[in-house]
Amino acid sequence: MVVPVKRLTAAKSRLAGFAGRHRHDLALAVATDTVLAVLATPGVGAVFVVTDDARAAAVLAGPGARIVGGEPGPGLNAALCHGARHADAIRPGSGVCALSADLPALRPQELDRVLAAAAAHPRSFLADAPGVGTTLYAARGAVDFAPAFEGESRLRHLAGGAAEIALSDVETVRRDVDTPDDLRAATALGLGPHTAKVLAELDG
């Protein structure tokens, strides 16, 4: 599993008004809860976090994620391909998945169901909760790995021949967080402990 984590200074800009001076802490907490859930997912063999942020790297390496630095330039998809190449070099022949780092309510059992469904296709993806973007993209190997995240990525993944994963009851895998409304929706699903702690500090 390849999880991209932005530099914290650039992360969660649309939550700046909501989180104020806690924005960087909130961004790191969301990423941490996401990575911890991925690490606890039975179907995941290894987690590769692509980041050039030193603080995020130090925190996320602790529970067992492998840190991939040296991003090749701007753009989420370039970072994901960089991480996939690194993952393939270490675990050749394994399937490769890209997952949003913005899933603070993620539950391992739901992610495992999505991965099981993805295994039936050479390339596949899961749309986000609004049905516009993408939270997960999977390929059977690095050669087939061609993510098209950002913006209206659901349509781009469909146009590129990836199969859309149609599962019910996997809302925690679909619920990424960019805005205060997204965060409220994730809260209703049940937040991970790190995100919940930062929100409690905001309320305090």
XYZ file of N, CA, C and O in Angstrom:
816
model
N 0.838 -1.189 0.000
C 0.000 0.000 0.000
C 0.880 1.248 0.000
O 1.777 1.381 0.830
N 0.613 2.152 -0.926
C 1.355 3.412 -1.018
C 0.440 4.546 -0.557
O -0.656 4.724 -1.086
N 0.901 5.284 0.443
C 0.107 6.365 1.023
C 0.906 7.669 0.905
O 1.981 7.790 1.486
N 0.420 8.647 0.164
C 1.135 9.916 0.013
C 0.773 10.897 1.124
O -0.405 11.088 1.429
N 1.764 11.497 1.722
C 1.521 12.484 2.783
C 2.224 13.784 2.406
O 3.445 13.826 2.281
N 1.443 14.826 2.219
C 1.994 16.131 1.855
C 2.867 16.695 2.975
O 2.742 16.299 4.134
N 3.707 17.643 2.606
C 4.357 18.445 3.647
C 3.262 19.088 4.493
O 2.278 19.608 3.961
N 3.420 19.038 5.791
C 2.361 19.503 6.683
C 2.048 20.977 6.510
O 0.916 21.418 6.738
N 3.030 21.752 6.078
C 2.794 23.186 5.860
C 1.824 23.427 4.707
O 1.195 24.484 4.623
N 1.696 22.445 3.805
C 0.807 22.595 2.649
C -0.483 21.806 2.795
O -1.390 21.937 1.966
N -0.587 20.995 3.827
C -1.717 20.081 3.966
C -2.933 20.763 4.594
O -2.799 21.678 5.401
N -4.085 20.289 4.196
C -5.372 20.684 4.799
C -5.597 22.200 4.773
O -6.077 22.799 5.731
N -5.284 22.824 3.643
C -5.449 24.277 3.537
C -6.909 24.690 3.659
O -7.226 25.768 4.175
N -7.827 23.828 3.220
C -9.249 24.172 3.300
C -9.812 24.024 4.713
O -10.964 24.357 4.974
N -8.980 23.511 5.626
C -9.380 23.440 7.027
C -8.698 24.520 7.865
O -8.801 24.499 9.094
N -8.029 25.453 7.202
C -7.273 26.477 7.937
C -8.179 27.306 8.835
O -7.851 27.569 10.002
N -9.318 27.735 8.319
C -10.217 28.543 9.127
C -10.806 27.773 10.288
O -11.056 28.335 11.357
N -11.011 26.492 10.097
C -11.596 25.641 11.129
C -10.575 25.273 12.200
O -10.850 25.349 13.398
N -9.384 24.875 11.759
C -8.377 24.343 12.696
C -7.413 25.390 13.215
O -6.766 25.172 14.252
N -7.291 26.519 12.522
C -6.380 27.571 12.977
C -4.961 27.080 13.153
O -4.409 26.401 12.284
N -4.365 27.388 14.295
C -2.965 27.023 14.534
C -2.768 25.516 14.700
O -1.643 25.031 14.718
N -3.857 24.784 14.816
C -3.769 23.327 14.954
C -3.827 22.603 13.597
O -3.881 21.375 13.563
N -3.813 23.358 12.492
C -3.993 22.730 11.187
C -2.937 21.675 10.897
O -3.254 20.578 10.430
N -1.675 21.981 11.162
C -0.613 21.008 10.884
C -0.763 19.766 11.762
O -0.566 18.634 11.303
N -1.136 19.981 13.019
C -1.358 18.844 13.920
C -2.528 17.989 13.438
O -2.481 16.753 13.507
N -3.572 18.643 12.943
C -4.734 17.912 12.447
C -4.359 17.101 11.206
O -4.748 15.924 11.085
N -3.601 17.701 10.310
C -3.180 16.983 9.102
C -2.364 15.744 9.457
O -2.566 14.660 8.886
N -1.456 15.888 10.409
C -0.640 14.749 10.820
C -1.485 13.696 11.534
O -1.295 12.486 11.323
N -2.433 14.127 12.343
C -3.295 13.182 13.055
C -4.140 12.364 12.084
O -4.284 11.142 12.241
N -4.691 13.018 11.073
C -5.492 12.312 10.064
C -4.638 11.275 9.342
O -5.047 10.126 9.150
N -3.440 11.677 8.927
C -2.539 10.740 8.246
C -2.146 9.584 9.160
O -2.066 8.427 8.728
N -1.903 9.883 10.426
C -1.513 8.839 11.376
C -2.622 7.823 11.574
O -2.383 6.603 11.553
N -3.860 8.288 11.760
C -4.976 7.357 11.920
C -5.178 6.519 10.660
O -5.489 5.321 10.737
N -4.985 7.131 9.501
C -5.101 6.384 8.244
C -4.050 5.281 8.174
O -4.358 4.110 7.905
N -2.797 5.635 8.418
C -1.706 4.668 8.300
C -1.842 3.554 9.329
O -1.606 2.374 9.031
N -2.230 3.887 10.546
C -2.412 2.856 11.570
C -3.495 1.855 11.167
O -3.355 0.646 11.380
N -4.571 2.349 10.577
C -5.633 1.447 10.126
C -5.142 0.554 8.987
O -5.470 -0.637 8.934
N -4.344 1.115 8.091
C -3.798 0.323 6.983
C -2.869 -0.764 7.525
O -2.907 -1.917 7.083
N -2.026 -0.395 8.466
C -1.106 -1.369 9.054
C -1.844 -2.510 9.750
O -1.326 -3.626 9.838
N -3.049 -2.243 10.229
C -3.844 -3.261 10.924
C -4.714 -4.085 9.986
O -5.442 -4.970 10.438
N -4.636 -3.813 8.696
C -5.467 -4.514 7.712
C -4.802 -5.818 7.286
O -3.672 -5.798 6.784
N -5.454 -6.961 7.462
C -4.816 -8.249 7.172
C -4.305 -8.388 5.747
O -3.268 -9.010 5.515
N -5.023 -7.824 4.773
C -4.641 -7.988 3.373
C -3.506 -7.108 2.898
O -3.122 -7.172 1.728
N -2.961 -6.288 3.782
C -1.870 -5.379 3.409
C -0.536 -5.986 3.836
O -0.322 -6.267 5.011
N 0.360 -6.171 2.874
C 1.654 -6.769 3.188
C 2.674 -5.778 3.707
O 3.525 -6.117 4.536
N 2.620 -4.537 3.231
C 3.570 -3.503 3.659
C 2.971 -2.146 3.318
O 2.188 -2.017 2.374
N 3.352 -1.137 4.085
C 2.861 0.222 3.872
C 4.050 1.127 3.565
O 5.012 1.184 4.332
N 3.959 1.825 2.437
C 5.003 2.746 2.005
C 4.423 4.158 2.023
O 3.495 4.454 1.265
N 4.930 4.996 2.903
C 4.473 6.381 3.007
C 5.418 7.265 2.210
O 6.617 7.325 2.487
N 4.884 7.924 1.206
C 5.686 8.824 0.367
C 5.575 10.226 0.938
O 4.501 10.837 0.913
N 6.663 10.726 1.489
C 6.647 12.062 2.073
C 8.051 12.626 2.163
O 9.014 11.886 2.342
N 8.141 13.930 2.032
C 9.393 14.634 2.276
C 9.288 15.510 3.522
O 10.136 16.383 3.745
N 8.233 15.279 4.316
C 8.062 16.028 5.557
C 8.741 15.266 6.689
O 8.354 14.128 7.002
N 9.726 15.873 7.318
C 10.516 15.180 8.340
C 9.681 14.791 9.548
O 9.843 13.691 10.100
N 8.784 15.670 9.976
C 7.959 15.361 11.149
C 7.022 14.193 10.863
O 6.913 13.253 11.655
N 6.355 14.239 9.714
C 5.456 13.144 9.352
C 6.221 11.838 9.207
O 5.761 10.787 9.657
N 7.382 11.896 8.606
C 8.191 10.682 8.419
C 8.559 10.060 9.758
O 8.466 8.835 9.931
N 8.955 10.881 10.709
C 9.359 10.361 12.015
C 8.184 9.714 12.735
O 8.321 8.648 13.343
N 7.025 10.344 12.671
C 5.849 9.810 13.365
C 5.349 8.525 12.701
O 5.053 7.536 13.371
N 5.284 8.503 11.381
C 4.672 7.377 10.679
C 5.602 6.177 10.559
O 5.148 5.041 10.399
N 6.900 6.403 10.668
C 7.834 5.272 10.652
C 7.737 4.469 11.941
O 7.988 3.257 11.949
N 7.352 5.125 13.031
C 7.296 4.469 14.337
C 6.454 3.216 14.379
O 6.900 2.164 14.842
N 5.211 3.248 13.866
C 4.367 2.050 13.925
C 4.712 0.987 12.894
O 4.145 -0.103 12.915
N 5.613 1.297 11.953
C 6.034 0.260 11.017
C 5.910 0.586 9.547
O 6.194 -0.265 8.700
N 5.494 1.796 9.199
C 5.442 2.173 7.791
C 6.855 2.412 7.262
O 7.726 2.888 7.986
N 7.078 2.087 6.005
C 8.355 2.375 5.346
C 8.252 3.759 4.719
O 7.282 4.047 4.004
N 9.222 4.600 4.962
C 9.191 5.969 4.453
C 9.943 6.044 3.134
O 11.080 5.582 3.020
N 9.295 6.642 2.132
C 9.900 6.849 0.817
C 10.011 8.346 0.598
O 9.008 9.044 0.476
N 11.226 8.846 0.577
C 11.462 10.265 0.336
C 11.894 10.501 -1.094
O 11.789 9.640 -1.961
N 12.403 11.710 -1.336
C 12.910 12.045 -2.659
C 11.835 12.099 -3.715
O 11.987 11.554 -4.812
N 10.708 12.760 -3.396
C 9.631 12.863 -4.375
C 10.155 13.476 -5.668
O 10.961 14.416 -5.649
N 9.679 12.981 -6.833
C 10.270 13.382 -8.108
C 9.818 14.735 -8.630
O 10.193 15.127 -9.731
N 9.002 15.434 -7.877
C 8.517 16.730 -8.342
C 7.078 16.917 -7.911
O 6.508 16.082 -7.220
N 6.450 18.021 -8.337
C 5.078 18.291 -7.910
C 4.095 17.303 -8.516
O 4.324 16.721 -9.577
N 3.002 17.113 -7.819
C 1.952 16.254 -8.348
C 1.798 14.973 -7.568
O 2.770 14.256 -7.308
N 0.561 14.687 -7.206
C 0.249 13.507 -6.410
C 0.551 12.216 -7.165
O 1.111 11.268 -6.613
N 0.194 12.154 -8.431
C 0.366 10.912 -9.175
C 1.836 10.566 -9.388
O 2.213 9.388 -9.346
N 2.662 11.567 -9.573
C 4.103 11.319 -9.694
C 4.652 10.747 -8.392
O 5.482 9.829 -8.397
N 4.174 11.281 -7.264
C 4.615 10.769 -5.965
C 4.173 9.325 -5.768
O 4.922 8.487 -5.254
N 2.947 9.016 -6.193
C 2.443 7.654 -6.044
C 3.232 6.671 -6.904
O 3.567 5.567 -6.464
N 3.548 7.051 -8.126
C 4.337 6.180 -9.001
C 5.742 5.978 -8.441
O 6.307 4.876 -8.524
N 6.299 7.022 -7.859
C 7.605 6.926 -7.204
C 7.542 5.909 -6.062
O 8.408 5.033 -5.927
N 6.493 5.997 -5.251
C 6.324 5.044 -4.158
C 6.093 3.625 -4.652
O 6.605 2.659 -4.072
N 5.348 3.482 -5.744
C 5.070 2.157 -6.294
C 6.344 1.496 -6.817
O 6.544 0.290 -6.637
N 7.203 2.278 -7.446
C 8.471 1.716 -7.926
C 9.327 1.247 -6.759
O 9.962 0.194 -6.815
N 9.332 2.026 -5.705
C 10.092 1.656 -4.512
C 9.516 0.382 -3.898
O 10.261 -0.531 -3.523
N 8.193 0.321 -3.810
C 7.542 -0.859 -3.240
C 7.839 -2.098 -4.078
O 8.101 -3.185 -3.543
N 7.795 -1.956 -5.404
C 8.030 -3.096 -6.284
C 9.469 -3.601 -6.176
O 9.722 -4.804 -6.310
N 10.391 -2.690 -5.925
C 11.791 -3.102 -5.775
C 11.988 -3.933 -4.508
O 12.834 -4.831 -4.469
N 11.214 -3.633 -3.484
C 11.351 -4.341 -2.210
C 10.478 -5.597 -2.162
O 10.887 -6.627 -1.618
N 9.277 -5.496 -2.760
C 8.347 -6.632 -2.764
C 7.911 -6.921 -4.196
O 6.757 -6.675 -4.574
N 8.816 -7.403 -5.042
C 8.482 -7.622 -6.457
C 7.371 -8.655 -6.615
O 7.292 -9.635 -5.877
N 6.501 -8.369 -7.590
C 5.417 -9.304 -7.867
C 4.173 -9.108 -7.036
O 3.170 -9.788 -7.263
N 4.231 -8.216 -6.083
C 3.051 -7.953 -5.248
C 2.141 -6.931 -5.926
O 2.588 -6.104 -6.717
N 0.868 -6.985 -5.617
C -0.039 -5.952 -6.076
C 0.289 -4.632 -5.407
O 0.863 -4.592 -4.310
N -0.052 -3.539 -6.084
C 0.237 -2.201 -5.565
C -1.064 -1.412 -5.467
O -1.847 -1.381 -6.416
N -1.282 -0.790 -4.323
C -2.458 0.059 -4.119
C -2.007 1.443 -3.681
O -1.020 1.578 -2.949
N -2.738 2.434 -4.135
C -2.568 3.801 -3.642
C -3.799 4.149 -2.817
O -4.923 3.855 -3.218
N -3.570 4.767 -1.679
C -4.673 5.119 -0.788
C -4.509 6.544 -0.297
O -3.408 6.962 0.071
N -5.597 7.282 -0.280
C -5.594 8.623 0.292
C -5.126 8.581 1.745
O -5.452 7.646 2.487
N -4.385 9.608 2.141
C -3.946 9.713 3.540
C -4.956 10.475 4.384
O -4.686 10.785 5.544
N -6.122 10.755 3.809
C -7.112 11.625 4.449
C -8.345 10.860 4.906
O -9.478 11.313 4.734
N -8.140 9.672 5.507
C -9.253 8.812 5.891
C -9.231 8.562 7.402
O -8.929 7.463 7.868
N -9.577 9.558 8.205
C -9.396 9.443 9.656
C -10.357 8.479 10.347
O -10.158 8.139 11.511
N -11.416 8.039 9.637
C -12.353 7.077 10.219
C -12.119 5.663 9.691
O -12.896 4.756 9.986
N -11.061 5.463 8.929
C -10.820 4.197 8.235
C -10.837 3.003 9.190
O -10.185 3.017 10.239
N -11.570 1.958 8.771
C -11.640 0.721 9.540
C -10.967 -0.394 8.755
O -11.278 -0.609 7.573
N -10.049 -1.126 9.383
C -9.311 -2.167 8.662
C -10.205 -3.202 7.988
O -9.910 -3.639 6.871
N -11.304 -3.600 8.621
C -12.149 -4.629 8.034
C -12.814 -4.146 6.741
O -13.011 -4.941 5.809
N -13.126 -2.859 6.665
C -13.711 -2.320 5.442
C -12.656 -2.236 4.341
O -12.926 -2.566 3.176
N -11.468 -1.785 4.691
C -10.388 -1.730 3.706
C -10.075 -3.123 3.181
O -9.827 -3.306 1.984
N -10.100 -4.110 4.052
C -9.811 -5.485 3.623
C -10.843 -5.971 2.603
O -10.496 -6.673 1.642
N -12.095 -5.591 2.786
C -13.128 -5.961 1.816
C -12.866 -5.319 0.457
O -13.049 -5.952 -0.588
N -12.441 -4.070 0.475
C -12.145 -3.381 -0.784
C -10.964 -4.048 -1.485
O -10.985 -4.260 -2.703
N -9.943 -4.403 -0.734
C -8.770 -5.036 -1.334
C -9.122 -6.401 -1.920
O -8.604 -6.787 -2.974
N -9.986 -7.139 -1.253
C -10.417 -8.437 -1.780
C -11.155 -8.265 -3.103
O -10.967 -9.049 -4.046
N -11.980 -7.231 -3.188
C -12.685 -6.954 -4.440
C -11.718 -6.502 -5.529
O -11.850 -6.877 -6.699
N -10.719 -5.716 -5.159
C -9.745 -5.222 -6.129
C -8.924 -6.355 -6.732
O -8.498 -6.276 -7.895
N -8.716 -7.411 -5.980
C -7.888 -8.526 -6.456
C -8.479 -9.217 -7.675
O -7.769 -9.946 -8.383
N -9.754 -8.999 -7.963
C -10.403 -9.632 -9.111
C -10.137 -8.899 -10.421
O -10.552 -9.374 -11.486
N -9.438 -7.756 -10.369
C -9.247 -6.931 -11.559
C -7.770 -6.571 -11.746
O -7.049 -6.379 -10.764
N -7.323 -6.428 -12.985
C -5.950 -5.952 -13.217
C -5.720 -4.560 -12.634
O -4.680 -4.290 -12.058
N -6.711 -3.680 -12.813
C -6.666 -2.337 -12.238
C -8.065 -1.975 -11.767
O -9.048 -2.278 -12.438
N -8.150 -1.324 -10.629
C -9.460 -0.981 -10.084
C -9.342 0.238 -9.185
O -8.242 0.667 -8.823
N -10.500 0.786 -8.797
C -10.494 1.969 -7.933
C -11.777 2.027 -7.140
O -12.786 1.413 -7.498
N -11.733 2.804 -6.072
C -12.906 3.080 -5.242
C -13.152 4.578 -5.251
O -12.242 5.365 -4.944
N -14.359 4.972 -5.611
C -14.705 6.389 -5.621
C -14.879 6.915 -4.204
O -15.170 6.165 -3.270
N -14.696 8.227 -4.051
C -14.902 8.855 -2.752
C -16.396 8.966 -2.460
O -17.246 8.603 -3.289
N -16.735 9.454 -1.275
C -18.134 9.515 -0.851
C -19.020 10.327 -1.799
O -20.148 9.905 -2.099
N -18.564 11.480 -2.323
C -19.411 12.215 -3.271
C -19.506 11.564 -4.649
O -20.325 11.963 -5.470
N -18.653 10.575 -4.943
C -18.669 9.921 -6.240
C -17.978 10.704 -7.333
O -18.215 10.461 -8.530
N -17.102 11.609 -6.957
C -16.389 12.446 -7.925
C -14.907 12.092 -7.979
O -14.319 11.949 -9.051
N -14.300 11.972 -6.824
C -12.880 11.667 -6.738
C -12.630 10.190 -6.470
O -13.506 9.338 -6.677
N -11.434 9.895 -6.001
C -10.996 8.517 -5.759
C -10.257 8.462 -4.438
O -9.455 9.351 -4.138
N -10.517 7.425 -3.659
C -9.742 7.247 -2.423
C -8.760 6.085 -2.516
O -7.750 6.079 -1.817
N -9.044 5.105 -3.392
C -8.147 3.953 -3.528
C -8.029 3.560 -4.993
O -9.032 3.540 -5.721
N -6.796 3.256 -5.410
C -6.525 2.760 -6.762
C -5.600 1.565 -6.617
O -4.621 1.613 -5.862
N -5.919 0.479 -7.308
C -5.151 -0.754 -7.160
C -4.748 -1.313 -8.514
O -5.485 -1.198 -9.499
N -3.572 -1.930 -8.560
C -3.088 -2.603 -9.765
C -2.379 -3.876 -9.350
O -1.834 -3.966 -8.250
N -2.394 -4.863 -10.228
C -1.786 -6.145 -9.899
C -0.266 -6.070 -9.801
O 0.365 -6.938 -9.211
N 0.337 -5.043 -10.387
C 1.778 -4.868 -10.295
C 2.169 -3.467 -10.707
O 1.352 -2.708 -11.246
N 3.425 -3.111 -10.465
C 3.886 -1.751 -10.735
C 3.810 -1.399 -12.218
O 3.621 -0.241 -12.585
N 3.922 -2.398 -13.109
C 3.870 -2.132 -14.550
C 2.495 -1.579 -14.933
O 2.375 -0.728 -15.813
N 1.445 -2.074 -14.305
C 0.076 -1.643 -14.614
C -0.368 -0.429 -13.806
O -1.477 0.062 -13.992
N 0.461 0.042 -12.929
C 0.080 1.087 -11.974
C 0.061 2.443 -12.676
O 1.101 2.971 -13.072
N -1.144 3.009 -12.846
C -1.281 4.291 -13.549
C -2.359 5.125 -12.880
O -3.451 5.313 -13.417
N -2.084 5.649 -11.691
C -3.104 6.410 -10.955
C -3.413 7.744 -11.632
O -2.556 8.335 -12.293
N -4.647 8.186 -11.476
C -5.071 9.469 -12.061
C -5.859 10.256 -11.011
O -6.980 10.697 -11.251
N -5.267 10.415 -9.841
C -5.913 11.115 -8.734
C -6.018 12.619 -9.013
O -5.460 13.125 -9.970
N -6.732 13.280 -8.142
C -6.970 14.726 -8.095
C -8.157 15.113 -8.972
O -8.334 14.577 -10.068
N -8.961 16.019 -8.436
C -10.117 16.501 -9.173
C -11.136 15.404 -9.449
O -11.402 14.544 -8.601
N -11.694 15.408 -10.655
C -12.723 14.440 -11.039
C -12.072 13.129 -11.482
O -12.217 12.670 -12.617
N -11.392 12.504 -10.550
C -10.570 11.348 -10.894
C -11.387 10.080 -11.138
O -10.911 9.155 -11.809
N -12.601 10.007 -10.627
C -13.420 8.823 -10.894
C -13.588 8.628 -12.393
O -13.387 7.516 -12.914
N -13.946 9.670 -13.108
C -14.152 9.566 -14.553
C -12.851 9.254 -15.276
O -12.846 8.485 -16.242
N -11.737 9.822 -14.812
C -10.455 9.536 -15.465
C -10.055 8.081 -15.273
O -9.532 7.447 -16.193
N -10.281 7.539 -14.080
C -9.954 6.140 -13.857
C -10.843 5.220 -14.706
O -10.356 4.230 -15.264
N -12.108 5.556 -14.823
C -12.985 4.783 -15.694
C -12.518 4.845 -17.140
O -12.454 3.823 -17.839
N -12.199 6.038 -17.601
C -11.747 6.212 -18.980
C -10.443 5.475 -19.247
O -10.187 5.033 -20.377
N -9.634 5.314 -18.203
C -8.365 4.609 -18.351
C -8.496 3.100 -18.280
O -7.489 2.388 -18.378
N -9.717 2.605 -18.116
C -9.940 1.167 -18.126
C -9.928 0.489 -16.777
O -10.029 -0.746 -16.706
N -9.828 1.238 -15.702
C -9.867 0.632 -14.364
C -11.306 0.286 -13.999
O -12.238 1.020 -14.336
N -11.481 -0.831 -13.317
C -12.813 -1.248 -12.883
C -13.199 -0.511 -11.610
O -12.380 -0.380 -10.694
N -14.429 -0.048 -11.548
C -14.898 0.614 -10.335
C -15.385 -0.436 -9.340
O -16.184 -1.308 -9.671
N -14.900 -0.355 -8.127
C -15.307 -1.270 -7.066
C -16.637 -0.783 -6.503
O -16.741 0.347 -6.018
N -17.641 -1.636 -6.592
C -18.983 -1.274 -6.133
C -19.333 -2.119 -4.918
O -19.819 -3.242 -5.045
N -19.061 -1.593 -3.762
C -19.364 -2.281 -2.511
C -20.187 -1.361 -1.618
O -19.978 -0.149 -1.607
N -21.083 -1.943 -0.870
C -21.797 -1.179 0.151
C -21.074 -1.362 1.488
O -20.241 -2.259 1.632
N -21.364 -0.509 2.419
C -20.832 -0.623 3.778
C -19.310 -0.533 3.839
O -18.666 -1.236 4.627
N -18.724 0.310 2.997
C -17.281 0.596 3.108
C -17.084 2.114 3.160
O -16.149 2.659 2.593
N -18.002 2.773 3.859
C -17.990 4.239 3.862
C -16.735 4.825 4.490
O -16.338 5.949 4.149
N -16.098 4.119 5.397
C -14.893 4.693 6.008
C -13.728 4.711 5.028
O -12.782 5.480 5.219
N -13.794 3.890 3.980
C -12.755 3.913 2.946
C -13.052 5.002 1.918
O -12.154 5.483 1.236
N -14.291 5.399 1.814
C -14.691 6.448 0.866
C -14.597 7.852 1.454
O -14.514 8.832 0.716
N -14.613 7.960 2.791
C -14.793 9.255 3.434
C -13.465 9.962 3.686
O -12.887 9.944 4.759
N -12.942 10.590 2.626
C -11.748 11.403 2.825
C -12.159 12.790 3.319
O -13.329 13.180 3.246
N -11.200 13.508 3.850
C -11.497 14.761 4.555
C -10.674 15.905 3.970
O -9.445 15.882 4.009
N -11.385 16.883 3.410
C -10.740 18.098 2.914
C -11.358 19.361 3.493
O -10.707 20.397 3.541
N -12.618 19.270 3.900
C -13.359 20.443 4.357
C -13.967 20.179 5.730
O -14.047 19.030 6.177
N -14.443 21.228 6.412
C -15.124 21.005 7.695
C -16.326 20.079 7.574
O -16.571 19.261 8.471
N -17.091 20.161 6.484
C -18.226 19.254 6.301
C -17.757 17.809 6.186
O -18.393 16.894 6.733
N -16.648 17.595 5.471
C -16.080 16.243 5.370
C -15.703 15.720 6.752
O -15.931 14.548 7.077
N -15.116 16.597 7.545
C -14.673 16.192 8.873
C -15.854 15.829 9.760
O -15.803 14.855 10.529
N -16.941 16.571 9.636
C -18.140 16.244 10.409
C -18.702 14.881 9.975
O -19.152 14.084 10.812
N -18.671 14.614 8.676
C -19.156 13.321 8.191
C -18.277 12.184 8.699
O -18.774 11.113 9.076
N -16.967 12.407 8.715
C -16.050 11.385 9.238
C -16.258 11.183 10.730
O -16.180 10.056 11.231
N -16.536 12.250 11.440
C -16.788 12.159 12.876
C -18.003 11.279 13.156
O -18.022 10.491 14.107
N -19.018 11.400 12.314
C -20.219 10.581 12.484
C -19.915 9.097 12.283
O -20.585 8.234 12.883
N -18.907 8.784 11.474
C -18.522 7.387 11.254
C -17.672 6.846 12.400
O -17.612 5.638 12.609
N -16.993 7.757 13.105
C -16.121 7.354 14.211
C -14.664 7.591 13.881
O -14.061 6.840 13.106
N -14.086 8.621 14.455
C -12.709 9.006 14.138
C -11.685 8.129 14.833
O -11.936 7.563 15.896
N -10.502 8.050 14.230
C -9.375 7.426 14.894
C -8.936 8.271 16.082
O -9.278 9.462 16.192
N -8.124 7.708 16.998
C -7.804 8.385 18.254
C -6.985 9.661 18.091
O -7.171 10.605 18.864
N -6.091 9.703 17.123
C -5.239 10.891 16.976
C -6.047 12.085 16.478
O -5.895 13.207 16.977
N -6.907 11.845 15.495
C -7.758 12.930 14.991
C -8.727 13.384 16.066
O -8.947 14.591 16.264
N -9.308 12.435 16.782
C -10.248 12.787 17.847
C -9.568 13.631 18.921
O -10.174 14.571 19.458
N -8.327 13.328 19.225
C -7.598 14.088 20.247
C -7.392 15.528 19.823
O -7.594 16.465 20.613
N -7.002 15.749 18.553
C -6.794 17.117 18.071
C -8.120 17.890 18.074
O -8.158 19.058 18.468
N -9.189 17.232 17.664
C -10.489 17.918 17.662
C -10.928 18.267 19.074
O -11.537 19.315 19.294
N -10.608 17.415 20.035
C -10.947 17.722 21.424
C -10.184 18.959 21.901
O -10.715 19.772 22.652
N -8.948 19.105 21.445
C -8.153 20.284 21.811
C -8.747 21.536 21.176
O -8.752 22.624 21.786
N -9.309 21.396 19.952
C -9.948 22.539 19.308
C -11.188 22.952 20.086
O -11.432 24.141 20.267
N -11.950 21.978 20.518
C -13.174 22.279 21.266
C -12.838 22.888 22.634
O -13.619 23.666 23.197
N -11.658 22.507 23.164
C -11.258 23.045 24.449
C -10.786 24.459 24.352
O -10.738 25.194 25.309
